[in-house]
Amino acid sequence: MNPNQTSIKSGKQDMFEGVDFYGVDDLLSEEHLLIRTSIRDFVKKEISPFIEDWAQNAHFPYEIVKKFGDVGAFGPQIPSEYGGGGLDYIAYGLIMQEIERGDSGMRSTASVQGSLVMYPIYKFGSEAQKQKYLPKLASGEMLGCFGLTEPDHGSNPSGMTTNFKDMGDHYLLNGAKMWISNSPKADIAVVWAKNEEGRIHGLIVERGMEGFSTPETHNKWSLRASCTGELVFDNVKVPKENLLPGKSGLGAPMMCLDSARYGIAWGAVGAAMDCYDSARRYALERIQFDKPIGSFQLIQKKLAEMLSEITKAQLLNWKLGKMMNEGKATTAQISLAKRNNVAMALDIAREARQIHGGMGITGEYPMMRHMMNLESVVTYEGTHDIHLLILGHAITGIAAFK
Ligand code: TGC
Ligand code: FAD
């Protein structure tokens, strides 16, 4: 079945065909192109027809979790022996791009699971932890979340106060995390907390442990199809075998963030392409002053600038993906791409909305939803300004955070 013929977005066909002005596809392998096609088709069938309703109704479609597992969207970069896709970072990026073309909240669900839950268990977990959790997370049988941010410690996670004490046969965990994607529905949480010496460690906390709750955060104007909540730990007894043994210190969660921020750099290009695609079609269809509005220079300027920015971001992602595959990408290089591409996508969403005039504010078109989503994306995983400071640090050798 050709998804172009069947998928309906807000009562309209999802006609998206891709944006590739510079032949960036020539830089991709056959396998990359196949993976992209399969995820693009999945989005047209499983996300586009429903996303406006989910977002308007602030509904997280829990059934998408199993579907993401089936299509290989969870942990594509994790080795296949643990249920992951065993794919490279360019494939991972393409998957995030296509899912975020559908919706940033849907990409959040997938990237948290792959980069912030499966990755730390794979990288820092014991063999028993990997066997216990990774295959179920990969298949979508289990959903996870990642708890770093606290009410009083967002950009400055090293100040966290969530803590655990060694009680001999178990750890006792206390504290709270805030703004946690997937938390209200998650089966497990990878939680970052300080031990009695103030050293940060990762712990796997399971739903059902006494004293552990996950209240939902309501009234968001952004990422409305994704669920967000808190993690509250009130004397939670965590078995000792749930501590991630492989790495401690802030560097451990920061390594997870490198992987997730990389996925966001690709995802943002997906959102930008969706807005550009919609604007280009509308500009050719909408008649004012007896002509398609696409014939006016000011509209052409907007479209030309959008295409220029998308093309630059695609090339940036491809090169960053090569460096990720070689294990050479630095945190600052990832920051540059995350910061640039999310800001670019937000600008394009706003310009594309203008091209649609009044129609642009309705759910008939995707720009307002992308725009509101991107307000979260520009803030989470390090704000726009924090990434600027990470770059400033790399340029000067001087950290200006404090
Ligand atoms: P700083 O002094 O720079 O570093 C402390 C220690 O951490 C090490 N480190 C890294 N190690 C490996 N990889 C990295 N990327 C690392 N970054 C830092 C560093 O070497 C040092 O180690 P050591 O051994 O010397 O102690 O740290 P700082 O306290 O000054 O803070 C700076 C920094 C960069 C952490 C902060 O500016 C920052 O990035 N803040 C942003 C916080 C953030 O991004 N939070 C994200 C929460 S998760 C989330 O948003 C998920 S949304 C998911 C979704 O829905 O898609
Ligand atoms: P603050 O840190 O309070 O920042 C407020 C403002 O001050 C920002 O503009 C910031 O740039 C600026 N600022 C802060 N420090 C400096 C400085 N040194 N110099 C200059 N300016 C500065 N976290 C998780 O752990 N897991 C998740 O799954 C997760 N999901 C999220 C989902 C959503 C929808 C949202 C909105 C957030 C999520 N987060 C998650 C949290 C996110 O990572 C934080 O919101 C983000 O890191 C910023 O922290 P903050 O909101 O506390 O803002």
Short mmCIF file of C-alpha atoms and ligand atoms in Angstrom, two decimals:
data_model
loop_
_atom_site.label_atom_id
_atom_site.label_comp_id
_atom_site.label_asym_id
_atom_site.label_seq_id
_atom_site.Cartn_x
_atom_site.Cartn_y
_atom_site.Cartn_z
CA MET A 1 0.00 0.00 0.00
CA ASN A 2 1.45 3.36 -0.97
CA PRO A 3 1.25 5.60 2.11
CA ASN A 4 1.13 8.71 -0.10
CA GLN A 5 -2.29 7.58 -1.26
CA THR A 6 -3.72 6.65 2.09
CA SER A 7 -2.39 8.86 4.83
CA ILE A 8 -4.46 11.83 5.90
CA LYS A 9 -3.10 14.71 7.96
CA SER A 10 -5.90 16.80 9.42
CA GLY A 11 -8.19 15.55 6.71
CA LYS A 12 -5.53 16.12 4.03
CA GLN A 13 -3.03 13.78 2.44
CA ASP A 14 0.46 13.77 3.90
CA MET A 15 2.21 14.44 0.61
CA PHE A 16 5.72 14.89 2.02
CA GLU A 17 8.39 13.62 -0.37
CA GLY A 18 11.61 14.97 1.15
CA VAL A 19 13.81 18.00 0.64
CA ASP A 20 17.21 17.45 -0.99
CA PHE A 21 18.40 20.49 -2.94
CA TYR A 22 22.10 19.54 -2.82
CA GLY A 23 21.84 15.82 -3.52
CA VAL A 24 22.76 14.95 0.07
CA ASP A 25 21.13 11.57 -0.63
CA ASP A 26 24.24 10.76 -2.72
CA LEU A 27 26.19 10.73 0.56
CA LEU A 28 23.91 8.06 2.04
CA SER A 29 24.17 4.28 1.59
CA GLU A 30 21.43 2.07 0.14
CA GLU A 31 20.74 0.87 3.69
CA HIS A 32 20.36 4.47 4.95
CA LEU A 33 17.88 5.24 2.16
CA LEU A 34 15.87 2.09 2.85
CA ILE A 35 15.69 2.87 6.56
CA ARG A 36 14.60 6.44 5.85
CA THR A 37 11.89 5.27 3.46
CA SER A 38 10.57 2.75 5.96
CA ILE A 39 10.38 5.32 8.79
CA ARG A 40 8.88 7.93 6.46
CA ASP A 41 6.17 5.44 5.47
CA PHE A 42 5.63 4.54 9.14
CA VAL A 43 5.15 8.22 10.02
CA LYS A 44 2.66 8.71 7.17
CA LYS A 45 0.66 5.71 8.33
CA GLU A 46 0.93 5.77 12.13
CA ILE A 47 1.54 9.44 13.07
CA SER A 48 0.43 11.96 10.41
CA PRO A 49 -3.25 10.92 10.32
CA PHE A 50 -3.65 11.33 14.08
CA ILE A 51 -1.08 13.80 15.34
CA GLU A 52 -3.23 16.94 15.22
CA ASP A 53 -5.90 15.26 17.34
CA TRP A 54 -3.37 13.88 19.81
CA ALA A 55 -1.72 17.29 20.17
CA GLN A 56 -5.00 19.24 20.38
CA ASN A 57 -6.25 16.83 23.06
CA ALA A 58 -2.90 16.58 24.90
CA HIS A 59 -3.06 12.83 24.38
CA PHE A 60 0.01 10.59 24.53
CA PRO A 61 -0.83 7.58 22.32
CA TYR A 62 0.67 4.81 24.45
CA GLU A 63 0.12 2.26 21.66
CA ILE A 64 2.84 4.02 19.63
CA VAL A 65 5.44 2.56 22.03
CA LYS A 66 5.01 -1.00 20.75
CA LYS A 67 4.80 0.26 17.17
CA PHE A 68 8.08 2.17 17.55
CA GLY A 69 9.62 -1.05 18.88
CA ASP A 70 8.36 -3.01 15.88
CA VAL A 71 9.71 -0.49 13.35
CA GLY A 72 13.16 -0.35 15.01
CA ALA A 73 12.96 3.23 16.32
CA PHE A 74 14.20 2.33 19.82
CA GLY A 75 17.96 2.09 20.17
CA PRO A 76 18.86 1.78 16.48
CA GLN A 77 22.48 2.52 17.47
CA ILE A 78 22.55 -0.18 20.20
CA PRO A 79 24.11 -3.54 19.13
CA SER A 80 21.65 -6.13 17.88
CA GLU A 81 22.77 -8.72 20.50
CA TYR A 82 20.79 -6.61 23.01
CA GLY A 83 17.82 -6.08 20.71
CA GLY A 84 19.01 -2.77 19.23
CA GLY A 85 19.32 -2.07 15.51
CA GLY A 86 23.12 -2.38 15.28
CA LEU A 87 23.06 0.61 12.93
CA ASP A 88 25.40 3.57 12.55
CA TYR A 89 24.80 7.13 13.76
CA ILE A 90 23.69 8.39 10.35
CA ALA A 91 20.90 5.80 10.33
CA TYR A 92 20.00 6.84 13.87
CA GLY A 93 19.90 10.49 12.78
CA LEU A 94 17.71 9.74 9.78
CA ILE A 95 15.24 7.88 12.00
CA MET A 96 15.04 10.85 14.39
CA GLN A 97 14.64 13.24 11.43
CA GLU A 98 11.73 11.31 9.96
CA ILE A 99 9.94 10.87 13.29
CA GLU A 100 10.30 14.57 14.15
CA ARG A 101 9.03 15.44 10.68
CA GLY A 102 5.86 13.88 12.09
CA ASP A 103 6.13 15.48 15.54
CA SER A 104 8.84 16.50 18.04
CA GLY A 105 6.94 14.86 20.91
CA MET A 106 6.96 11.53 19.08
CA ARG A 107 10.72 11.93 18.50
CA SER A 108 11.12 12.69 22.21
CA THR A 109 9.56 9.33 23.08
CA ALA A 110 11.96 7.55 20.75
CA SER A 111 15.12 9.48 21.56
CA VAL A 112 14.66 9.30 25.33
CA GLN A 113 14.21 5.53 25.07
CA GLY A 114 17.22 5.03 22.75
CA SER A 115 19.75 7.61 23.90
CA LEU A 116 18.83 8.32 27.50
CA VAL A 117 17.60 4.93 28.77
CA MET A 118 19.05 2.18 26.56
CA TYR A 119 22.38 3.97 25.97
CA PRO A 120 23.33 4.37 29.69
CA ILE A 121 22.28 0.80 30.45
CA TYR A 122 24.32 -0.43 27.47
CA LYS A 123 27.31 1.80 28.21
CA PHE A 124 27.46 1.74 32.01
CA GLY A 125 25.25 -1.23 32.98
CA SER A 126 26.21 -4.71 34.20
CA GLU A 127 25.70 -7.67 31.87
CA ALA A 128 22.70 -8.71 33.98
CA GLN A 129 21.14 -5.22 33.64
CA LYS A 130 21.69 -5.27 29.87
CA GLN A 131 20.06 -8.70 29.53
CA LYS A 132 17.18 -7.76 31.80
CA TYR A 133 16.20 -4.41 30.30
CA LEU A 134 17.61 -3.77 26.82
CA PRO A 135 15.64 -6.31 24.73
CA LYS A 136 12.36 -5.23 26.34
CA LEU A 137 13.15 -1.55 25.85
CA ALA A 138 14.10 -2.19 22.20
CA SER A 139 10.88 -4.04 21.45
CA GLY A 140 8.64 -1.50 23.19
CA GLU A 141 7.55 -4.00 25.80
CA MET A 142 8.98 -1.55 28.32
CA LEU A 143 9.09 2.26 28.32
CA GLY A 144 11.83 4.19 30.12
CA CYS A 145 12.61 7.74 31.19
CA PHE A 146 15.71 9.70 32.23
CA GLY A 147 15.81 11.76 35.40
CA LEU A 148 18.51 14.42 35.57
CA THR A 149 16.70 17.78 35.89
CA GLU A 150 15.40 18.88 39.30
CA PRO A 151 13.10 21.74 40.29
CA ASP A 152 16.11 23.82 41.43
CA HIS A 153 18.75 22.38 39.09
CA GLY A 154 18.10 22.52 35.35
CA SER A 155 21.04 24.01 33.46
CA ASN A 156 23.25 23.22 36.43
CA PRO A 157 22.72 19.48 37.01
CA SER A 158 25.87 19.11 39.12
CA GLY A 159 24.01 20.97 41.91
CA MET A 160 21.42 18.15 42.18
CA THR A 161 20.20 17.20 45.64
CA THR A 162 18.54 13.83 44.90
CA ASN A 163 20.60 11.39 46.95
CA PHE A 164 20.98 7.79 48.06
CA LYS A 165 22.41 6.16 51.18
CA ASP A 166 24.01 2.75 51.46
CA MET A 167 21.83 0.77 53.88
CA GLY A 168 23.88 -2.44 53.67
CA ASP A 169 21.61 -4.66 51.59
CA HIS A 170 19.98 -1.84 49.53
CA TYR A 171 20.17 1.89 48.76
CA LEU A 172 17.67 4.41 50.13
CA LEU A 173 16.77 7.03 47.49
CA ASN A 174 15.27 10.46 48.26
CA GLY A 175 14.58 13.56 46.17
CA ALA A 176 12.63 14.70 43.11
CA LYS A 177 13.13 15.20 39.38
CA MET A 178 11.07 17.54 37.19
CA TRP A 179 10.22 17.87 33.49
CA ILE A 180 10.80 14.21 32.76
CA SER A 181 9.65 13.01 29.32
CA ASN A 182 7.71 9.71 29.39
CA SER A 183 7.72 9.61 33.22
CA PRO A 184 3.95 9.15 33.83
CA LYS A 185 3.90 6.00 31.66
CA ALA A 186 7.44 4.70 32.15
CA ASP A 187 8.15 1.24 33.54
CA ILE A 188 11.67 2.23 34.58
CA ALA A 189 13.60 5.43 35.23
CA VAL A 190 17.35 5.92 34.87
CA VAL A 191 17.88 8.33 37.76
CA TRP A 192 20.98 10.39 38.51
CA ALA A 193 21.61 10.91 42.23
CA LYS A 194 24.47 11.64 44.63
CA ASN A 195 25.90 9.12 47.09
CA GLU A 196 27.00 10.05 50.61
CA GLU A 197 30.31 11.39 49.23
CA GLY A 198 28.44 13.65 46.78
CA ARG A 199 29.44 11.58 43.72
CA ILE A 200 26.80 11.26 40.96
CA HIS A 201 25.68 7.73 40.00
CA GLY A 202 22.95 6.27 37.80
CA LEU A 203 20.31 4.00 39.35
CA ILE A 204 17.51 2.04 37.66
CA VAL A 205 14.26 2.65 39.53
CA GLU A 206 11.27 0.46 38.64
CA ARG A 207 7.60 1.44 38.73
CA GLY A 208 5.99 -0.21 41.72
CA MET A 209 8.90 0.35 44.11
CA GLU A 210 7.42 1.68 47.35
CA GLY A 211 7.75 5.46 47.74
CA PHE A 212 8.26 6.05 43.99
CA SER A 213 5.63 8.15 42.15
CA THR A 214 5.44 9.91 38.76
CA PRO A 215 2.90 12.78 38.80
CA GLU A 216 2.03 14.14 35.36
CA THR A 217 2.71 17.75 34.34
CA HIS A 218 -0.44 19.26 32.81
CA ASN A 219 -1.29 22.38 30.78
CA LYS A 220 1.73 22.32 28.47
CA TRP A 221 1.43 24.39 25.29
CA SER A 222 4.29 22.39 23.78
CA LEU A 223 4.97 18.69 23.08
CA ARG A 224 1.33 18.03 23.81
CA ALA A 225 1.40 14.52 22.32
CA SER A 226 4.29 13.57 24.61
CA CYS A 227 3.75 12.92 28.31
CA THR A 228 5.90 14.78 30.80
CA GLY A 229 6.02 14.49 34.58
CA GLU A 230 7.96 14.36 37.80
CA LEU A 231 9.82 11.58 39.54
CA VAL A 232 9.36 11.63 43.31
CA PHE A 233 11.47 9.42 45.60
CA ASP A 234 10.34 9.13 49.20
CA ASN A 235 12.63 6.64 50.94
CA VAL A 236 12.65 4.32 47.94
CA LYS A 237 14.51 1.06 48.59
CA VAL A 238 16.57 0.42 45.46
CA PRO A 239 18.26 -3.00 45.16
CA LYS A 240 22.04 -2.72 45.00
CA GLU A 241 22.13 -4.54 41.67
CA ASN A 242 20.22 -1.54 40.15
CA LEU A 243 23.22 0.82 40.40
CA LEU A 244 24.91 1.36 37.02
CA PRO A 245 28.44 0.20 37.82
CA GLY A 246 30.33 1.38 34.72
CA LYS A 247 30.79 5.13 35.32
CA SER A 248 30.14 7.79 37.94
CA GLY A 249 30.34 11.60 37.94
CA LEU A 250 28.47 14.16 35.83
CA GLY A 251 30.33 12.89 32.76
CA ALA A 252 28.08 9.78 32.71
CA PRO A 253 24.75 11.58 32.10
CA MET A 254 26.55 14.09 29.88
CA MET A 255 27.70 11.26 27.58
CA CYS A 256 24.03 10.22 27.23
CA LEU A 257 23.15 13.81 26.40
CA ASP A 258 25.77 13.88 23.64
CA SER A 259 23.93 11.03 21.93
CA ALA A 260 20.46 12.55 22.46
CA ARG A 261 21.51 16.06 21.40
CA TYR A 262 22.91 14.56 18.21
CA GLY A 263 19.49 12.99 17.51
CA ILE A 264 17.80 16.34 18.12
CA ALA A 265 20.09 18.04 15.57
CA TRP A 266 18.65 15.64 12.96
CA GLY A 267 15.12 15.74 14.33
CA ALA A 268 14.91 19.53 14.06
CA VAL A 269 15.71 19.29 10.34
CA GLY A 270 12.69 16.99 10.01
CA ALA A 271 10.40 19.57 11.62
CA ALA A 272 11.90 22.32 9.40
CA MET A 273 11.39 20.23 6.25
CA ASP A 274 7.75 19.62 7.12
CA CYS A 275 7.12 23.37 7.55
CA TYR A 276 9.00 24.25 4.36
CA ASP A 277 7.16 21.58 2.38
CA SER A 278 3.79 22.84 3.57
CA ALA A 279 4.73 26.47 2.81
CA ARG A 280 5.96 25.66 -0.70
CA ARG A 281 2.75 23.81 -1.57
CA TYR A 282 0.57 26.55 -0.09
CA ALA A 283 2.49 29.29 -1.92
CA LEU A 284 1.73 27.60 -5.23
CA GLU A 285 -1.97 27.01 -4.44
CA ARG A 286 -3.02 30.21 -2.71
CA ILE A 287 -4.19 32.97 -5.07
CA GLN A 288 -4.08 36.65 -4.09
CA PHE A 289 -4.10 39.61 -6.48
CA ASP A 290 -5.01 37.04 -9.20
CA LYS A 291 -1.72 35.17 -8.83
CA PRO A 292 -0.30 32.38 -6.71
CA ILE A 293 1.37 34.06 -3.73
CA GLY A 294 4.48 32.05 -4.69
CA SER A 295 4.93 34.46 -7.61
CA PHE A 296 5.66 37.38 -5.28
CA GLN A 297 9.31 38.11 -4.52
CA LEU A 298 8.79 38.40 -0.76
CA ILE A 299 7.31 34.90 -0.59
CA GLN A 300 10.11 33.54 -2.80
CA LYS A 301 12.67 35.16 -0.49
CA LYS A 302 11.19 33.33 2.49
CA LEU A 303 11.18 29.99 0.64
CA ALA A 304 14.71 30.47 -0.71
CA GLU A 305 16.04 31.30 2.75
CA MET A 306 14.29 28.28 4.28
CA LEU A 307 15.76 25.96 1.66
CA SER A 308 19.24 27.45 2.16
CA GLU A 309 19.12 26.89 5.92
CA ILE A 310 17.74 23.34 5.61
CA THR A 311 20.45 22.43 3.10
CA LYS A 312 23.23 23.77 5.37
CA ALA A 313 21.78 21.88 8.34
CA GLN A 314 21.56 18.63 6.33
CA LEU A 315 25.24 18.88 5.42
CA LEU A 316 26.15 19.72 9.03
CA ASN A 317 24.28 16.63 10.24
CA TRP A 318 25.86 14.35 7.70
CA LYS A 319 29.39 15.45 8.65
CA LEU A 320 28.58 15.24 12.35
CA GLY A 321 27.20 11.74 11.76
CA LYS A 322 30.49 10.70 10.13
CA MET A 323 32.38 12.02 13.16
CA MET A 324 29.98 10.21 15.53
CA ASN A 325 30.58 6.96 13.62
CA GLU A 326 34.33 7.42 14.03
CA GLY A 327 33.93 8.28 17.73
CA LYS A 328 35.50 11.69 17.05
CA ALA A 329 32.61 14.14 17.58
CA THR A 330 33.17 16.46 20.53
CA THR A 331 30.48 17.76 22.87
CA ALA A 332 31.00 21.27 21.44
CA GLN A 333 30.57 20.02 17.85
CA ILE A 334 27.30 18.36 18.89
CA SER A 335 26.24 21.58 20.67
CA LEU A 336 26.86 23.59 17.52
CA ALA A 337 24.54 21.34 15.49
CA LYS A 338 21.81 21.08 18.16
CA ARG A 339 21.82 24.84 18.72
CA ASN A 340 21.95 25.82 15.05
CA ASN A 341 19.40 23.34 13.78
CA VAL A 342 16.75 23.87 16.45
CA ALA A 343 16.93 27.67 16.10
CA MET A 344 16.79 27.25 12.31
CA ALA A 345 13.71 25.03 12.57
CA LEU A 346 11.98 27.48 14.89
CA ASP A 347 12.65 30.36 12.46
CA ILE A 348 11.35 28.30 9.56
CA ALA A 349 8.21 27.31 11.46
CA ARG A 350 7.49 31.01 12.07
CA GLU A 351 8.17 32.07 8.46
CA ALA A 352 6.16 29.12 7.08
CA ARG A 353 3.28 30.07 9.36
CA GLN A 354 3.33 33.58 7.86
CA ILE A 355 3.17 32.21 4.33
CA HIS A 356 -0.05 30.41 5.30
CA GLY A 357 -1.62 33.64 6.54
CA GLY A 358 -4.59 33.07 8.85
CA MET A 359 -4.85 29.41 7.82
CA GLY A 360 -1.44 28.94 9.36
CA ILE A 361 -2.76 29.21 12.90
CA THR A 362 -5.10 26.24 12.50
CA GLY A 363 -4.46 22.54 12.92
CA GLU A 364 -5.05 22.17 9.18
CA TYR A 365 -1.33 22.83 8.79
CA PRO A 366 1.57 21.66 10.97
CA MET A 367 3.49 24.88 11.63
CA MET A 368 1.95 26.03 14.91
CA ARG A 369 2.32 22.55 16.41
CA HIS A 370 5.96 22.34 15.27
CA MET A 371 6.60 25.88 16.48
CA MET A 372 5.20 25.22 19.95
CA ASN A 373 7.02 21.89 20.15
CA LEU A 374 10.30 23.51 19.15
CA GLU A 375 10.01 25.93 22.09
CA SER A 376 10.66 22.88 24.29
CA VAL A 377 13.32 21.47 21.98
CA VAL A 378 15.24 24.76 22.10
CA THR A 379 15.17 24.50 25.92
CA TYR A 380 15.67 20.82 26.76
CA GLU A 381 18.92 18.91 26.44
CA GLY A 382 20.69 22.21 27.19
CA THR A 383 19.14 25.58 26.38
CA HIS A 384 20.12 27.63 23.31
CA ASP A 385 22.32 29.81 25.54
CA ILE A 386 23.92 26.90 27.42
CA HIS A 387 25.06 25.48 24.05
CA LEU A 388 26.46 28.90 23.20
CA LEU A 389 28.46 28.77 26.45
CA ILE A 390 29.66 25.22 25.69
CA LEU A 391 30.93 26.57 22.35
CA GLY A 392 32.44 29.60 24.06
CA HIS A 393 34.27 27.24 26.43
CA ALA A 394 35.63 25.23 23.48
CA ILE A 395 36.77 28.40 21.68
CA THR A 396 38.44 30.17 24.59
CA GLY A 397 39.20 27.40 27.09
CA ILE A 398 37.32 29.52 29.66
CA ALA A 399 34.07 28.17 31.17
CA ALA A 400 31.61 31.05 31.56
CA PHE A 401 28.85 29.02 33.25
CA LYS A 402 29.60 30.24 36.76
P1 TGC B 1 31.72 20.74 33.93
O1 TGC B 1 32.56 21.23 35.05
O2 TGC B 1 31.92 21.29 32.56
O3 TGC B 1 31.83 19.14 33.85
C1 TGC B 1 31.64 18.35 35.02
C2 TGC B 1 32.21 16.98 34.71
O4 TGC B 1 31.47 16.38 33.63
C3 TGC B 1 32.36 16.09 32.55
N1 TGC B 1 31.64 16.32 31.31
C4 TGC B 1 31.55 15.43 30.33
N2 TGC B 1 32.02 14.18 30.23
C5 TGC B 1 31.73 13.49 29.11
N3 TGC B 1 30.97 14.01 28.12
C6 TGC B 1 30.46 15.27 28.21
N4 TGC B 1 29.69 15.76 27.24
C7 TGC B 1 30.73 16.03 29.35
N5 TGC B 1 30.39 17.28 29.77
C8 TGC B 1 30.95 17.44 30.98
C9 TGC B 1 33.51 17.04 32.72
O5 TGC B 1 34.66 16.56 32.08
C10 TGC B 1 33.66 17.05 34.23
O6 TGC B 1 34.29 15.83 34.61
P2 TGC B 1 35.29 15.79 35.86
O7 TGC B 1 35.76 14.38 35.89
O8 TGC B 1 36.35 16.80 35.54
O9 TGC B 1 34.45 16.18 37.05
O10 TGC B 1 30.21 20.88 34.34
P3 TGC B 1 29.40 22.12 34.88
O11 TGC B 1 28.82 21.75 36.20
O12 TGC B 1 30.17 23.41 34.75
O13 TGC B 1 28.14 22.19 33.86
C11 TGC B 1 28.35 22.46 32.54
C12 TGC B 1 27.33 21.68 31.73
C13 TGC B 1 27.94 21.51 30.37
C14 TGC B 1 27.08 20.32 32.36
C15 TGC B 1 26.04 22.40 31.66
O14 TGC B 1 26.32 23.60 31.08
C16 TGC B 1 25.00 21.73 30.78
O15 TGC B 1 25.15 21.07 29.75
N6 TGC B 1 23.78 21.98 31.21
C17 TGC B 1 22.64 21.53 30.47
C18 TGC B 1 21.91 20.47 31.23
C19 TGC B 1 21.13 19.61 30.28
O16 TGC B 1 21.39 19.52 29.09
N7 TGC B 1 20.16 18.91 30.80
C20 TGC B 1 19.40 18.01 30.00
C21 TGC B 1 18.50 17.16 30.85
S1 TGC B 1 17.86 15.76 29.98
C22 TGC B 1 16.75 16.40 28.91
O17 TGC B 1 16.57 17.56 28.75
C23 TGC B 1 16.01 15.40 28.14
S2 TGC B 1 14.82 16.04 27.11
C24 TGC B 1 14.55 14.64 26.26
C25 TGC B 1 13.50 14.67 25.23
O18 TGC B 1 12.29 14.70 25.58
O19 TGC B 1 13.87 14.52 24.02
P1 FAD B 2 17.12 27.18 33.92
O1 FAD B 2 18.32 26.33 34.05
O2 FAD B 2 16.46 27.68 35.15
O3 FAD B 2 17.33 28.29 32.89
C1 FAD B 2 16.49 29.46 32.79
C2 FAD B 2 17.17 30.45 31.85
O4 FAD B 2 18.42 30.85 32.40
C3 FAD B 2 17.48 29.87 30.47
O5 FAD B 2 17.27 30.83 29.49
C4 FAD B 2 18.95 29.53 30.55
O6 FAD B 2 19.61 29.54 29.28
C5 FAD B 2 19.46 30.64 31.44
N1 FAD B 2 20.70 30.27 32.15
C6 FAD B 2 20.89 29.30 33.07
N2 FAD B 2 22.17 29.25 33.45
C7 FAD B 2 22.82 30.22 32.76
C8 FAD B 2 24.17 30.67 32.67
N3 FAD B 2 25.15 30.07 33.40
N4 FAD B 2 24.46 31.69 31.85
C9 FAD B 2 23.49 32.28 31.08
N5 FAD B 2 22.21 31.89 31.10
C10 FAD B 2 21.87 30.87 31.92
N6 FAD B 2 15.10 16.84 31.86
C11 FAD B 2 15.43 15.55 32.15
O7 FAD B 2 16.29 15.29 32.98
N7 FAD B 2 14.81 14.51 31.51
C12 FAD B 2 13.85 14.70 30.59
O8 FAD B 2 13.33 13.73 30.03
C13 FAD B 2 13.45 16.05 30.28
N8 FAD B 2 12.42 16.28 29.42
C14 FAD B 2 11.95 17.55 29.26
C15 FAD B 2 10.77 17.77 28.54
C16 FAD B 2 10.27 19.07 28.41
C17 FAD B 2 8.99 19.28 27.68
C18 FAD B 2 10.97 20.16 28.97
C19 FAD B 2 10.46 21.56 28.81
C20 FAD B 2 12.13 19.94 29.68
C21 FAD B 2 12.62 18.65 29.85
N9 FAD B 2 13.75 18.39 30.65
C22 FAD B 2 14.13 17.09 30.94
C23 FAD B 2 14.38 19.48 31.38
C24 FAD B 2 15.29 20.36 30.52
O9 FAD B 2 16.49 19.72 30.24
C25 FAD B 2 15.51 21.66 31.29
O10 FAD B 2 14.29 22.39 31.21
C26 FAD B 2 16.65 22.49 30.73
O11 FAD B 2 17.88 21.84 30.93
C27 FAD B 2 16.70 23.90 31.35
O12 FAD B 2 16.58 23.86 32.72
P2 FAD B 2 15.50 24.82 33.46
O13 FAD B 2 14.19 24.61 32.79
O14 FAD B 2 15.60 24.54 34.91
O15 FAD B 2 15.96 26.27 33.14
#
